[in-house]
Each structure stands twice: as C-alpha cells, then as structure tokens.
Coordinates of C-alpha atoms in Angstrom, one line a residue:
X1 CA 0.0 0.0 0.0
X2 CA 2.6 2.6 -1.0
X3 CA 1.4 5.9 -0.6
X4 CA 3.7 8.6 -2.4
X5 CA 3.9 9.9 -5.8
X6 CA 3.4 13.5 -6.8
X7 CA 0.3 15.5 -8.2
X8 CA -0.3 18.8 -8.8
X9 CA -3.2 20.2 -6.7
X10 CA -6.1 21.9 -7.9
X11 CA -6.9 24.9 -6.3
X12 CA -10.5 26.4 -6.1
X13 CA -10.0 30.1 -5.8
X14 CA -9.5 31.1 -9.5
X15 CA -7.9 33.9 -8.8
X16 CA -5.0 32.0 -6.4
X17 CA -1.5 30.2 -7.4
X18 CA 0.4 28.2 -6.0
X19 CA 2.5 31.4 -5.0
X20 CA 0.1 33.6 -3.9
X21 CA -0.3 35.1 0.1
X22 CA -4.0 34.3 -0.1
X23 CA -3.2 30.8 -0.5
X24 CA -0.2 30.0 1.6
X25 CA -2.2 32.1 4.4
X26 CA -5.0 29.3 3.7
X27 CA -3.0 26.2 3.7
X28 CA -1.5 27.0 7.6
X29 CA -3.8 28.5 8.8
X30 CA -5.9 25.9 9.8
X31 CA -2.9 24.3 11.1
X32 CA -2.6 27.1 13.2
X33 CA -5.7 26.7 14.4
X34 CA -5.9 23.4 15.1
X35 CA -2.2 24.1 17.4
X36 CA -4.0 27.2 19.4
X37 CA -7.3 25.1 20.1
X38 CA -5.3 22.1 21.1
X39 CA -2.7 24.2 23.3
X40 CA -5.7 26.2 25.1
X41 CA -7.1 22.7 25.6
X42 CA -4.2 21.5 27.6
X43 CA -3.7 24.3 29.8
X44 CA -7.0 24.3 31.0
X45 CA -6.3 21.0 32.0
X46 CA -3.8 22.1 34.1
X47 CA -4.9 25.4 35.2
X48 CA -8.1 22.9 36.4
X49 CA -6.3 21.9 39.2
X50 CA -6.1 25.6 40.4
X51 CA -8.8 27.2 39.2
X52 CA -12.3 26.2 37.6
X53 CA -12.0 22.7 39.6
X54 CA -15.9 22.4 39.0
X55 CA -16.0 22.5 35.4
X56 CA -13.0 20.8 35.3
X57 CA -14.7 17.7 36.9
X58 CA -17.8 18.2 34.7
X59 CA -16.0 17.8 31.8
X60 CA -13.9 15.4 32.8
X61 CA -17.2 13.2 33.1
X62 CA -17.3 13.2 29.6
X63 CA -13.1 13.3 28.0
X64 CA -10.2 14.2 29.2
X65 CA -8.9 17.9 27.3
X66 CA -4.8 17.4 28.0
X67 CA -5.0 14.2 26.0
X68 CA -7.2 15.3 23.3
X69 CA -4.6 18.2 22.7
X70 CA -2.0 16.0 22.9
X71 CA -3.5 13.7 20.2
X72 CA -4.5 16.6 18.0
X73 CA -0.8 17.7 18.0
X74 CA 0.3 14.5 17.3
X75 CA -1.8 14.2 14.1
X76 CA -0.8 17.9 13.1
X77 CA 2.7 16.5 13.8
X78 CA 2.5 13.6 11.8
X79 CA 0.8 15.6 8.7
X80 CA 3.2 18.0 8.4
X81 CA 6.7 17.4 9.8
X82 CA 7.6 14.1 7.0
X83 CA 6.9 17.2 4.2
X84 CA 9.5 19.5 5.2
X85 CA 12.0 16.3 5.2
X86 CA 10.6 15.0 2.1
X87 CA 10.8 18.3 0.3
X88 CA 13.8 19.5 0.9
X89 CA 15.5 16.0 1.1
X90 CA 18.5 17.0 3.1
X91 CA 18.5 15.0 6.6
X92 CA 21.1 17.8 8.0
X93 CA 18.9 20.5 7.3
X94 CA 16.1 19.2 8.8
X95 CA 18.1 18.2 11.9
X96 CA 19.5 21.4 12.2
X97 CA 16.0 22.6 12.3
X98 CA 15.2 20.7 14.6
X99 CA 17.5 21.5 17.0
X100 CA 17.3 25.7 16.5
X101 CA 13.4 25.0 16.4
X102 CA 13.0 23.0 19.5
X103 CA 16.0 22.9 22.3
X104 CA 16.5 27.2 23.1
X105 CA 12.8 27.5 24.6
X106 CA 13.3 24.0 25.9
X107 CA 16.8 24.7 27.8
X108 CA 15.3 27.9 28.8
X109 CA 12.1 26.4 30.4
X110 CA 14.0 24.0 32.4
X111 CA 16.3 26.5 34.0
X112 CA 13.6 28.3 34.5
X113 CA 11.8 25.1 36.1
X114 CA 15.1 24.9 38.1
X115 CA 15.1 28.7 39.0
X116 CA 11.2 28.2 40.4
X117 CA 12.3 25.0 42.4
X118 CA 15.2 26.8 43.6
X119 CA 13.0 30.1 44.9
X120 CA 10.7 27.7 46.6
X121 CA 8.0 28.8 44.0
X122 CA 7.3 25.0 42.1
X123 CA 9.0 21.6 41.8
X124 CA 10.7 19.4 39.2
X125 CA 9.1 16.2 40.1
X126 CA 11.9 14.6 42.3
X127 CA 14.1 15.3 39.4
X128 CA 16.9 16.6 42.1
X129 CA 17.5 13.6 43.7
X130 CA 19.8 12.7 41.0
X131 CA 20.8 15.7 39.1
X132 CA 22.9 14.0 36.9
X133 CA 21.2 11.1 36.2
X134 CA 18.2 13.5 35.4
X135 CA 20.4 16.0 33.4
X136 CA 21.3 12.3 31.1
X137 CA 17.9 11.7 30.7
X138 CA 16.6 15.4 29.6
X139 CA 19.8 16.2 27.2
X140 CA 18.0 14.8 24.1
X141 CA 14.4 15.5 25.0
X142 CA 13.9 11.4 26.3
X143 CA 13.0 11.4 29.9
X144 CA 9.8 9.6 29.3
X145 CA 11.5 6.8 27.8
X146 CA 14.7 6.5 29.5
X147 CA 12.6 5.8 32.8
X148 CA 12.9 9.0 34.3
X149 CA 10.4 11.7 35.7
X150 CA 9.6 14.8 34.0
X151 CA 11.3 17.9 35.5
X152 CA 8.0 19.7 33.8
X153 CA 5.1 18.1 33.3
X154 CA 3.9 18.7 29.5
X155 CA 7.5 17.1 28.6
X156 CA 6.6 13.4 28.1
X157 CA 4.7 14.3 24.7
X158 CA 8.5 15.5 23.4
X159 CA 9.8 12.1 24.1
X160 CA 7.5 10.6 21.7
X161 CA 7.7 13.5 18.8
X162 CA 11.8 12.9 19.2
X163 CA 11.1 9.4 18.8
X164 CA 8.6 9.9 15.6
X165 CA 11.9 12.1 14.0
X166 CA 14.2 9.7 14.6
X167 CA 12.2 6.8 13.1
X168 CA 11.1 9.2 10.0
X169 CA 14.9 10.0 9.4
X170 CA 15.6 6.2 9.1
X171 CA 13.0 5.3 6.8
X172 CA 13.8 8.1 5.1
X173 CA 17.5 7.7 4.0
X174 CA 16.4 3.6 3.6
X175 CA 13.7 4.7 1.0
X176 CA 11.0 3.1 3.1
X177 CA 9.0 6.4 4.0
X178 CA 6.6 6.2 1.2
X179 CA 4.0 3.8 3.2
X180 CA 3.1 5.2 5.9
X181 CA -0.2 3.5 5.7
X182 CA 1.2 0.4 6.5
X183 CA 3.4 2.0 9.4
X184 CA 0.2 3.4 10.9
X185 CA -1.9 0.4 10.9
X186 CA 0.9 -1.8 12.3
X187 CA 1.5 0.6 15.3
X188 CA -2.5 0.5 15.6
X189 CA -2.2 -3.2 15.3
X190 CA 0.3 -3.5 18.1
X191 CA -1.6 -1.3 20.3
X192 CA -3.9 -3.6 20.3
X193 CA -2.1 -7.2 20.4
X194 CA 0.9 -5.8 22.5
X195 CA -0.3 -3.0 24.2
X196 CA -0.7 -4.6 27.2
X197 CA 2.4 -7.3 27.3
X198 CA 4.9 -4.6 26.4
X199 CA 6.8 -4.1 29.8
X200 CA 7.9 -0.5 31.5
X201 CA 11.0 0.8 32.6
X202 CA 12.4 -3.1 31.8
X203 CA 15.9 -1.3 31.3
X204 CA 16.5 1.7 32.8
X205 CA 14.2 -0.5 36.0
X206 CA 16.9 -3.6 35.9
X207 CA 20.4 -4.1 36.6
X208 CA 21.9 -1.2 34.3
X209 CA 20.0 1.2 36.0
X210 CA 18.4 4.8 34.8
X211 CA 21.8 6.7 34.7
X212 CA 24.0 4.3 33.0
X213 CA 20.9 3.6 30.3
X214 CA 20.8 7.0 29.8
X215 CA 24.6 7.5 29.0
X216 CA 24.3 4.6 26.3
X217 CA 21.3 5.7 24.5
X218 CA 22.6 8.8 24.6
X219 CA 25.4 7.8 23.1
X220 CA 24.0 6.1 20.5
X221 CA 21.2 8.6 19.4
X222 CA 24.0 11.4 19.1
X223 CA 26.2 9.0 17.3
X224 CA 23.4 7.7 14.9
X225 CA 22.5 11.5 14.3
X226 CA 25.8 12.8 13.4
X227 CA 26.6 10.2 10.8
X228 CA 22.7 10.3 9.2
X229 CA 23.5 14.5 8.4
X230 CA 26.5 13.5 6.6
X231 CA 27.0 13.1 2.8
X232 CA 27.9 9.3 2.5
X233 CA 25.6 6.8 1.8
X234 CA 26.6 4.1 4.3
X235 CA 26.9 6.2 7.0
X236 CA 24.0 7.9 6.7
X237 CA 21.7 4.7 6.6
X238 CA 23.6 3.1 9.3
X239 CA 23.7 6.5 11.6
X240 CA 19.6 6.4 10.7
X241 CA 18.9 3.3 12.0
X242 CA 21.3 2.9 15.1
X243 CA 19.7 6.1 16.1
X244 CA 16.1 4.6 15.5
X245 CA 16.6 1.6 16.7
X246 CA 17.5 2.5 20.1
X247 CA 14.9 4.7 20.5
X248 CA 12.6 2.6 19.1
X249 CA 13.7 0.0 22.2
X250 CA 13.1 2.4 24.5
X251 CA 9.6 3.4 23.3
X252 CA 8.4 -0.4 23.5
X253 CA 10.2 -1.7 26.6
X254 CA 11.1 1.5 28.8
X255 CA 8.7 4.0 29.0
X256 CA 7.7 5.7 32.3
X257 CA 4.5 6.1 33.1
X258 CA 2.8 6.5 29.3
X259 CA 1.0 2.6 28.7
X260 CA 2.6 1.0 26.3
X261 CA -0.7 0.9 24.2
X262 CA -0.6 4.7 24.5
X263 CA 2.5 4.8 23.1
X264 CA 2.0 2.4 20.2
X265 CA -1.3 4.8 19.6
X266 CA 0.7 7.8 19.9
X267 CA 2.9 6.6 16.6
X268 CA -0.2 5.5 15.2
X269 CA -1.6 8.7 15.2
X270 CA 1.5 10.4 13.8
X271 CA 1.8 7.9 10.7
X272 CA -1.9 8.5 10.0
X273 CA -1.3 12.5 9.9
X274 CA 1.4 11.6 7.3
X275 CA -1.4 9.6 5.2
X276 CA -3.6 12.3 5.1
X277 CA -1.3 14.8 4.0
X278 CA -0.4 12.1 1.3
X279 CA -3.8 12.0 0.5
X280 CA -4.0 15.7 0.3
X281 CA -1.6 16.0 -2.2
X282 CA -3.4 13.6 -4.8
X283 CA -0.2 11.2 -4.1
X284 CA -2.8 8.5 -2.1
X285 CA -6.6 7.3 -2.9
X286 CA -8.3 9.2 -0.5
X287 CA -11.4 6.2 -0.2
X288 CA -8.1 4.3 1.0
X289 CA -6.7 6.5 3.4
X290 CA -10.0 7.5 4.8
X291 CA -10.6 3.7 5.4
X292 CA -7.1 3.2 6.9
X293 CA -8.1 6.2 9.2
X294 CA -11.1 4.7 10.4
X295 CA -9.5 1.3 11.3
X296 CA -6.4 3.3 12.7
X297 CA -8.9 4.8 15.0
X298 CA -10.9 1.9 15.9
X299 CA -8.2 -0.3 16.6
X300 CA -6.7 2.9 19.0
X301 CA -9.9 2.8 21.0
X302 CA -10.2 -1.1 21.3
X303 CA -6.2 -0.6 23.0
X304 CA -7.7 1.8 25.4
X305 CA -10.3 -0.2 26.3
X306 CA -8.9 -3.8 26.5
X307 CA -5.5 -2.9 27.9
X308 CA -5.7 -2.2 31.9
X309 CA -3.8 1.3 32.9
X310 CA -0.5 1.1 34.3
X311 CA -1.9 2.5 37.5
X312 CA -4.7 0.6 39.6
X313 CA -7.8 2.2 38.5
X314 CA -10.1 0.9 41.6
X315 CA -13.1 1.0 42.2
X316 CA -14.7 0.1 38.8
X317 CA -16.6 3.6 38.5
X318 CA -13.4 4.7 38.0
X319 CA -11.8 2.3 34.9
X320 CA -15.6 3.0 33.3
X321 CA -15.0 7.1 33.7
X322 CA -11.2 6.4 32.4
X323 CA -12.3 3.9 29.5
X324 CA -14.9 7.0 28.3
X325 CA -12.3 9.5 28.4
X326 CA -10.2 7.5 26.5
X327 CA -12.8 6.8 23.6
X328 CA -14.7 10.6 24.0
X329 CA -10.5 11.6 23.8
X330 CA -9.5 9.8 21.3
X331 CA -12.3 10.4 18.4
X332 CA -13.1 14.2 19.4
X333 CA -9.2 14.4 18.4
X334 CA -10.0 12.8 15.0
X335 CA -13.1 14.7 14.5
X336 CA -11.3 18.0 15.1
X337 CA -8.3 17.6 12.7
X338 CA -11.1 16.3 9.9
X339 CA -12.8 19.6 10.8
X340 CA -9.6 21.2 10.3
X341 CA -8.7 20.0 7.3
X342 CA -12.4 20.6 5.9
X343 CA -11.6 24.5 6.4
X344 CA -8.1 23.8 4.7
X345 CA -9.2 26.5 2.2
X346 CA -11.1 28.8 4.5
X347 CA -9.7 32.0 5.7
X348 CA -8.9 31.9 9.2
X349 CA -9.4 34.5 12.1
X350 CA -5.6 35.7 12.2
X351 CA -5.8 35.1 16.2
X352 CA -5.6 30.9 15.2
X353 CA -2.4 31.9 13.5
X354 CA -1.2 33.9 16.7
X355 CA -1.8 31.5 18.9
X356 CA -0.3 28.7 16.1
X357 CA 2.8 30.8 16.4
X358 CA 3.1 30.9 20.3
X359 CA 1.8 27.0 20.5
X360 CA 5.0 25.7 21.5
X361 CA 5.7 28.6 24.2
X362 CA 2.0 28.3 25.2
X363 CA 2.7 24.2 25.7
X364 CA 6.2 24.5 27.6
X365 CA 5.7 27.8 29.9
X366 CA 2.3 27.3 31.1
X367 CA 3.2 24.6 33.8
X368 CA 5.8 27.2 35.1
X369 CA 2.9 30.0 35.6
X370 CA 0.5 27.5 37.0
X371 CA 2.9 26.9 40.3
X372 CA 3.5 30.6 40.2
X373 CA -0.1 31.1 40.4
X374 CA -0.6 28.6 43.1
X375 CA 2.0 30.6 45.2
X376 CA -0.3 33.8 44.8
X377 CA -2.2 34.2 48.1
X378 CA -5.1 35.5 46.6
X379 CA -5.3 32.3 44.6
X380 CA -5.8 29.8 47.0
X381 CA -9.0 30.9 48.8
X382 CA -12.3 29.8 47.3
X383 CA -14.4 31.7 45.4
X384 CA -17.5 32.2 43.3
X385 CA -17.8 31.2 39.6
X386 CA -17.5 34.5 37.9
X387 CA -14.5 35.6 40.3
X388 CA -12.9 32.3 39.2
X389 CA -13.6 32.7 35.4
X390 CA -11.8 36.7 35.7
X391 CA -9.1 35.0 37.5
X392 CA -8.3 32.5 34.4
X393 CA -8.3 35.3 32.0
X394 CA -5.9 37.3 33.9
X395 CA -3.8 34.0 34.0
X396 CA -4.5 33.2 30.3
X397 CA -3.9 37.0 29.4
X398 CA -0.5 37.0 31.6
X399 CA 0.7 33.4 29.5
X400 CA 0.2 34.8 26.2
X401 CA 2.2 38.1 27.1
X402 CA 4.5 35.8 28.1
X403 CA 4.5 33.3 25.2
X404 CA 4.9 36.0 22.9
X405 CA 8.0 37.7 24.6
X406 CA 9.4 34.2 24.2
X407 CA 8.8 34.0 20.6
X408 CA 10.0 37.5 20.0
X409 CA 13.6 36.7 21.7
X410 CA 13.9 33.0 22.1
X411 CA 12.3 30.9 19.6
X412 CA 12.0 33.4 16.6
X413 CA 16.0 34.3 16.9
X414 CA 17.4 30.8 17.0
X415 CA 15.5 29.7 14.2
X416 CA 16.8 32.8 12.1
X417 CA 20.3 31.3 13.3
X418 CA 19.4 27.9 12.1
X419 CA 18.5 29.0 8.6
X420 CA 21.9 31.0 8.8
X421 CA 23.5 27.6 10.2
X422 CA 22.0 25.8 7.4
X423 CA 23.3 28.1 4.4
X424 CA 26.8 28.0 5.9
X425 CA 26.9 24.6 6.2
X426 CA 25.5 24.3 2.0
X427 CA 28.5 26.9 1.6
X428 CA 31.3 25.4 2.9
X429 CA 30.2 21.3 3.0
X430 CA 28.0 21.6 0.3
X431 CA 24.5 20.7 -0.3
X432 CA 23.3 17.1 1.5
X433 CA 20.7 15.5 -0.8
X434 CA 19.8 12.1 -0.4
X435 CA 20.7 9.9 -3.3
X436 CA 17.9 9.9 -5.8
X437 CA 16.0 13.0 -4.6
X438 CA 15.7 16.1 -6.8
X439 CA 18.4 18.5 -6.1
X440 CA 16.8 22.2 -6.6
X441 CA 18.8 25.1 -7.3
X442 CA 20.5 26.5 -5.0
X443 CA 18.8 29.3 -3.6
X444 CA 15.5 27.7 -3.3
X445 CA 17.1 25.4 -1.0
X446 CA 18.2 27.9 1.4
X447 CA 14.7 29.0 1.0
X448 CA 13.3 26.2 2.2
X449 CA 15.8 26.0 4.8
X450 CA 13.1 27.4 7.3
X451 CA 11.6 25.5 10.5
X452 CA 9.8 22.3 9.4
X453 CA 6.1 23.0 10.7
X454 CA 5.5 21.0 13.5
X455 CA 2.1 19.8 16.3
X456 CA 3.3 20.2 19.7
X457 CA 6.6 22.0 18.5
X458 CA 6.5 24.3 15.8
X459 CA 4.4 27.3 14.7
X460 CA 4.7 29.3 11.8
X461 CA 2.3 32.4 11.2
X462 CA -0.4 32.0 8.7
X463 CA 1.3 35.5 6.6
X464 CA 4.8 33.4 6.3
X465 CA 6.5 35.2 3.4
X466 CA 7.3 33.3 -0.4
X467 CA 10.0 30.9 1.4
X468 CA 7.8 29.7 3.5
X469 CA 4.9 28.3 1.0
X470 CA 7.4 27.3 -1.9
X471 CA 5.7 24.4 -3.8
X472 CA 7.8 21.2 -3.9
X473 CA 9.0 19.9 -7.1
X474 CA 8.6 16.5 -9.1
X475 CA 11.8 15.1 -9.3
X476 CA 13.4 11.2 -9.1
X477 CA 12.5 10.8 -5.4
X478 CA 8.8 11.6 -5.9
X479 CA 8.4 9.8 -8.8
X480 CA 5.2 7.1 -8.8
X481 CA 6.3 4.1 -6.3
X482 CA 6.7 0.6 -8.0
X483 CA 3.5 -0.3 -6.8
X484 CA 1.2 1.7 -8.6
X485 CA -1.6 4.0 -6.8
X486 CA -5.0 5.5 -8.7
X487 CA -4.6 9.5 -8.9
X488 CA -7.0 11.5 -8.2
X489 CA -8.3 14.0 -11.4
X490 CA -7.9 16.5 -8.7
X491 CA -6.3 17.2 -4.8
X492 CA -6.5 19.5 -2.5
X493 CA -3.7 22.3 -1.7
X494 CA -1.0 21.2 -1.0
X495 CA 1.0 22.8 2.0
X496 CA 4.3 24.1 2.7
X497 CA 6.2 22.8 5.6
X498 CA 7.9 23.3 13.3
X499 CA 9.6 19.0 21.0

C-alpha cells in the first residue's frame, strides 16, 4: 500500500496560485488553528487543578482535554513534519531545524523550572534527587523513555515527537517512508495485540539502572544523528537506523508512566497525519486512506479499552470514567483535525495563526505559571464562579504576554540562526541531498531552509513570506512508487512545511 507519488493540486480560488499570500495564508492557517485550540485545551487541563476545579470535573465526566490536545498535535505532527523532510531532502537541514526550532525554549524552560524549584515557588518532580542522572535523561528531550520523571510536566509528549523524528529520518534515508499506511496500521495493530504485554522501565528499571541507560542511548542517538546528516551513503543509513533503533527500544520496553498501548497509539496517530497529507496531495486514494483512518482509529480505542492502565484504576466507576475519556479523547481528536482540514481552504481569524505561532511557548511555559499562580495568596482561597472565570483570564492574558516575549527573543531568533547555520553549512560542506531526490537550485534550497512546521513543537504564522509556501517539485525521489496508486483528477492544496 505505497502511498507517495506526486500530483499537482487543484486549487478552487481562480484567482489563487500556487505562490500567492492568499493561499499559503489558507494552507497554515488551519494548522494554526488546530495548534491554538489544542494548546488552550491543555492548559485548561492544568490550570483545572487551580482554578475552575468544577467544570474541570464536569468535563472530565465526559473526556479528558490534556490528551485530546496532545493527540490533536500529534496528528498535526505527523501531517506536516515528514513534508519538510521530504521536500527538501536533506536530513542535515532538517536536523539542524530541529535542534534551532526545538531545544532554546526547551533549555530555557528547564532552567527556568530549576530557577522556580530553587526560589521555593514549584518543583521538578523529584528530578533533584539525581541531578545528573536527570540532566542524562533530559539532554535529548527522552526522559519519558529513559525511565525517568519529568522535571516539567507537558515534557513526556516531546519524548514521543523525538522518537517519531528519529524513526522518520531512518526510513527516510532507507527509502522506506513512502507507506506510511502500513506504518500506521501496524502501530494500531500492536496497540492492540501488545499493548498490554509490552513491559515499562524493563531497562533503565533492571540491573543497568536509569543513569548508566541514559549514557548509552545517549550515546548512541548522538552517534546515529551525526553520521545520518553526513554526505555518505553508508553512514548515513547506518547513523539512521542505530539512532532509531535504540529509541525505538526504549519506546516499547522503557517508557515511564505512558501505557505501552498509548504509546504504540501515539505513533499510530502520527503515521496517519502523514497519510492524510499524502492523500492531500493527490499522491494516495483518498477512499483508502479514509478507510485506513477509520480502522487506525478503531483499533486505538479497542487498546484503550482492553489494555488495563499502568496504574490501579479501583473501584470500577473509576476504569468505566477512564475507558470513556479514552474513547470521548480519542475520536473528538480525530473529529477536530477532519474539521480542520475541511476548512483547509477557508480564511482563518488571524488570532488561530497567533496562537499557532506561540503553541510551543504556550505548551512548555504554562506549567511554570500555573505553580506561580498557586504561590499567589489571593489564589488559594475559594471563590464564586465568575470571580474564578476573571481569575483565568488574567492568568491566560498573563501566558500569552509571556508566550509571545518568548517568541519574540527565544524561539524566533534561534531559528533565524538555524536558517543561517543551514546556508553555511550548503557553503562550505555543500548541499546534503539524499541519493535519488531532486536536487533544486541552490537558492531555493536555502529557502526552504526554514523550520519544518510541526504539532506540539512548531508554529509558523499564517502570513509566512514566499520561502515559506514554496511548492515542492517533481523530481526522481517523488516519482510514482513501483507499486502503482490510482490518482485522483484533482487534490487539494498542497502545504508548505515546526519538542
């Protein structure tokens, strides 16, 4: 069931190209939205705790918000991330991305983290007790499956996107990324059949123990990395799949406190975004990847409810309350990213494309302002409904003054330097193009050498400028697989690609 070729895309706005800033506006903007809604989702999970604790149990009757956001960036993840490295076909650009895109905001939220624990103003989840173990397990964004606590909260979901990269690199340079229907109905497929067997913290839990684990993989990931973003062949495929494979061991056999079925769905999820966008693009039957969706989906929710939690969920009330959430969780996830993509061609309030562009702040800073806010005096008193709803807009108002001062000098900076980085590194190594892939000219691949657009990670405004939106081209690499696929007379737009 290979599922890659390349189309051109009808668009229905006569009056838009393929270039035009009505139309690149259109195709991530409802990306943006999607990040914004599912970020706001998550937060008032959190800020529940604190504030709102009555609605928060009322609609926790029904679904749990923090893991529908989670799951909603995971598809958005999965949809959009394999395109930037599939576009530009250069596995050193899109690490170096990566790394400018992702680990300034991280670094800075965990010394901030640090900085709160330290002023007796929040914690770090009993991180301290072993610094350096716990500084081994955070390095590469890995805690949650190198069998180590969270220093912030919200950071197990960047274990799993890290883990998605990794694995995308590999079957990338292998030339095994064009199926990623398969790859998301065999995750589905093991959510269900090993979902439960799957054992946690089996590594890091035995003999080696958590520190000496985290030194290996470590190791190895950082090895594997290093020798996929160089020119040669060999060492490129084996740096791939070293890196891959170990994380791919952790993922099954040492996660933390994420069920093993959850996982599995997690990756599920992810490979399903990337069919859809397949689809999108005319490059998959769209009957097919609608019915891979559905069983990727049904499969999920039969994990969920088959598979006991890792946690004793006594009395029964309380598995029957967790099994809806689940389900409710699960397929109010799906329905909002086919809602989404339904208003793909729809102009979008440019708020959704603010909030797209401060996702990843909004994501990794609010834990840090919920403990402040729980060190407020005022705070912890009770107080009537509509004294409680003015104090979570004051909160919410506060984060997004915050999130954007950390776009303006953290996030939006370092990925300037990493398109800088990028375009030194085509200067004076020269380009890195996998074998077989179309090598453009040169200047529209420092173009494109902007963040990849990511879920839980990456947000690029709605208005990004010509670079940003520049239409891939049909070259060797995205010729027709062997196994031939029915085109569509006509797709939809097709979008320019971020924990």
């Amino acid at each position: 069931m290979s599922d890659y070729s390349t189309t051109q895309s009808s668009l229905p706005a006569p009056a838009a190209t393929p270039s035009s800033p009505a139309l690149r506006g259109r195709r991530l903007a409802w990306l943006d939205a999607l990040r914004g809604v599912a970020a706001l989702f998550v937060v008032f999970d959190h800020l529940g705790y604190s504030v709102l604790q009555h609605a928060r149990a009322d609609v926790y009757q029904w679904f749990d918000p923090g893991q529908f956001g989670v799951f909603v960036f995971f598809l958005v993840s999965g949809y959009i991330v394999p395109a930037s490295l599939e576009r530009k076909g250069s596995v050193r650009g899109f690490w170096v991305s990566r790394v400018f895109r992702l680990f300034p905001l991280y670094v800075f939220a965990l010394i901030a983290a640090v900085a709160l624990w330290k002023l007796h103003l929040g914690g770090i989840s009993g991180t301290d007790h072993d610094g350096e173990t716990s500084l081994l397990t955070h390095a590469l964004m890995l805690p949650n499956v190198l069998g180590s606590r969270n220093a912030i909260s919200v950071i197990w979901t960047l274990s799993y996107e890290m883990a998605f990269y990794l694995l995308l690199t590999a079957l990338f340079v292998t030339g095994t990324h064009k199926r990623s229907s398969w790859y998301a109905l065999g995750f589905a497929v093991a959510a269900v059949a090993l979902g439960g067997l799957l054992p946690m913290r089996a590594i890091s839990g035995g003999f080696l123990g958590t520190r000496l684990v985290a030194e290996i993989a470590d190791l190895l990931v950082v090895a594997g990395v290093a020798l996929a973003v160089t020119r040669f062949r060999l060492p490129k495929v084996f740096g791939a799949v070293l890196a891959a494979g170990t994380v791919m061991v952790l993922v099954l056999f040492n996660g933390s406190w994420v069920n093993p079925y959850e996982a599995l769905t997690i990756l599920a999820l992810m490979f399903t975004g990337t069919m859809l966008y397949r689809a999108e693009r005319g490059d998959f039957d769209k009957r097919k990847a609608v019915a891979v969706t559905v069983a990727v989906f049904a499969l999920a929710t039969v994990a969920g409810l088959w598979h006991p939690p890792a946690w004793d969920l006594s009395p029964a009330a309380t598995r029957i309350a967790y099994d809806r959430q689940w389900v409710t969780s699960l397929l109010l996830a799906g329905a909002t990213f086919a809602i989404g993509m339904a208003c793909r061609n729809k102009k979008m309030p440019r708020i959704f494309a603010w909030l797209g562009l401060v996702s990843y702040s909004v994501y990794l800073l609010h834990p840090l302002l919920v403990s402040l806010y729980n060190h407020i005096p005022l705070t912890q008193h009770p107080h009537p409904f509509p004294v409680q709803l003015a104090l979570a807009a004051a909160f919410l108002a506060m984060l997004l003054a915050c999130c954007w001062l950390s776009y303006r000098f953290i996030e939006a900076p370092m990925q300037r330097q990493g398109r800088r980085f990028t375009a030194w590194l085509e200067c004076w190594v020269g380009p890195d193009v996998s074998p077989g892939h179309h090598q453009r000219p040169a200047n529209a691949r420092l173009a494109d050498a902007r963040p990849a657009h990511a879920g839980l990670a990456d947000a690029r405004p709605a208005h990004a400028g010509p670079a940003d939106a520049r239409p891939a081209h049909a070259g060797p690499a995205d010729a027709r697989p062997a196994e031939s696929v029915s085109r569509l007379p006509s797709g939809g737009p097709r979008p320019a690609p971020s924990p």
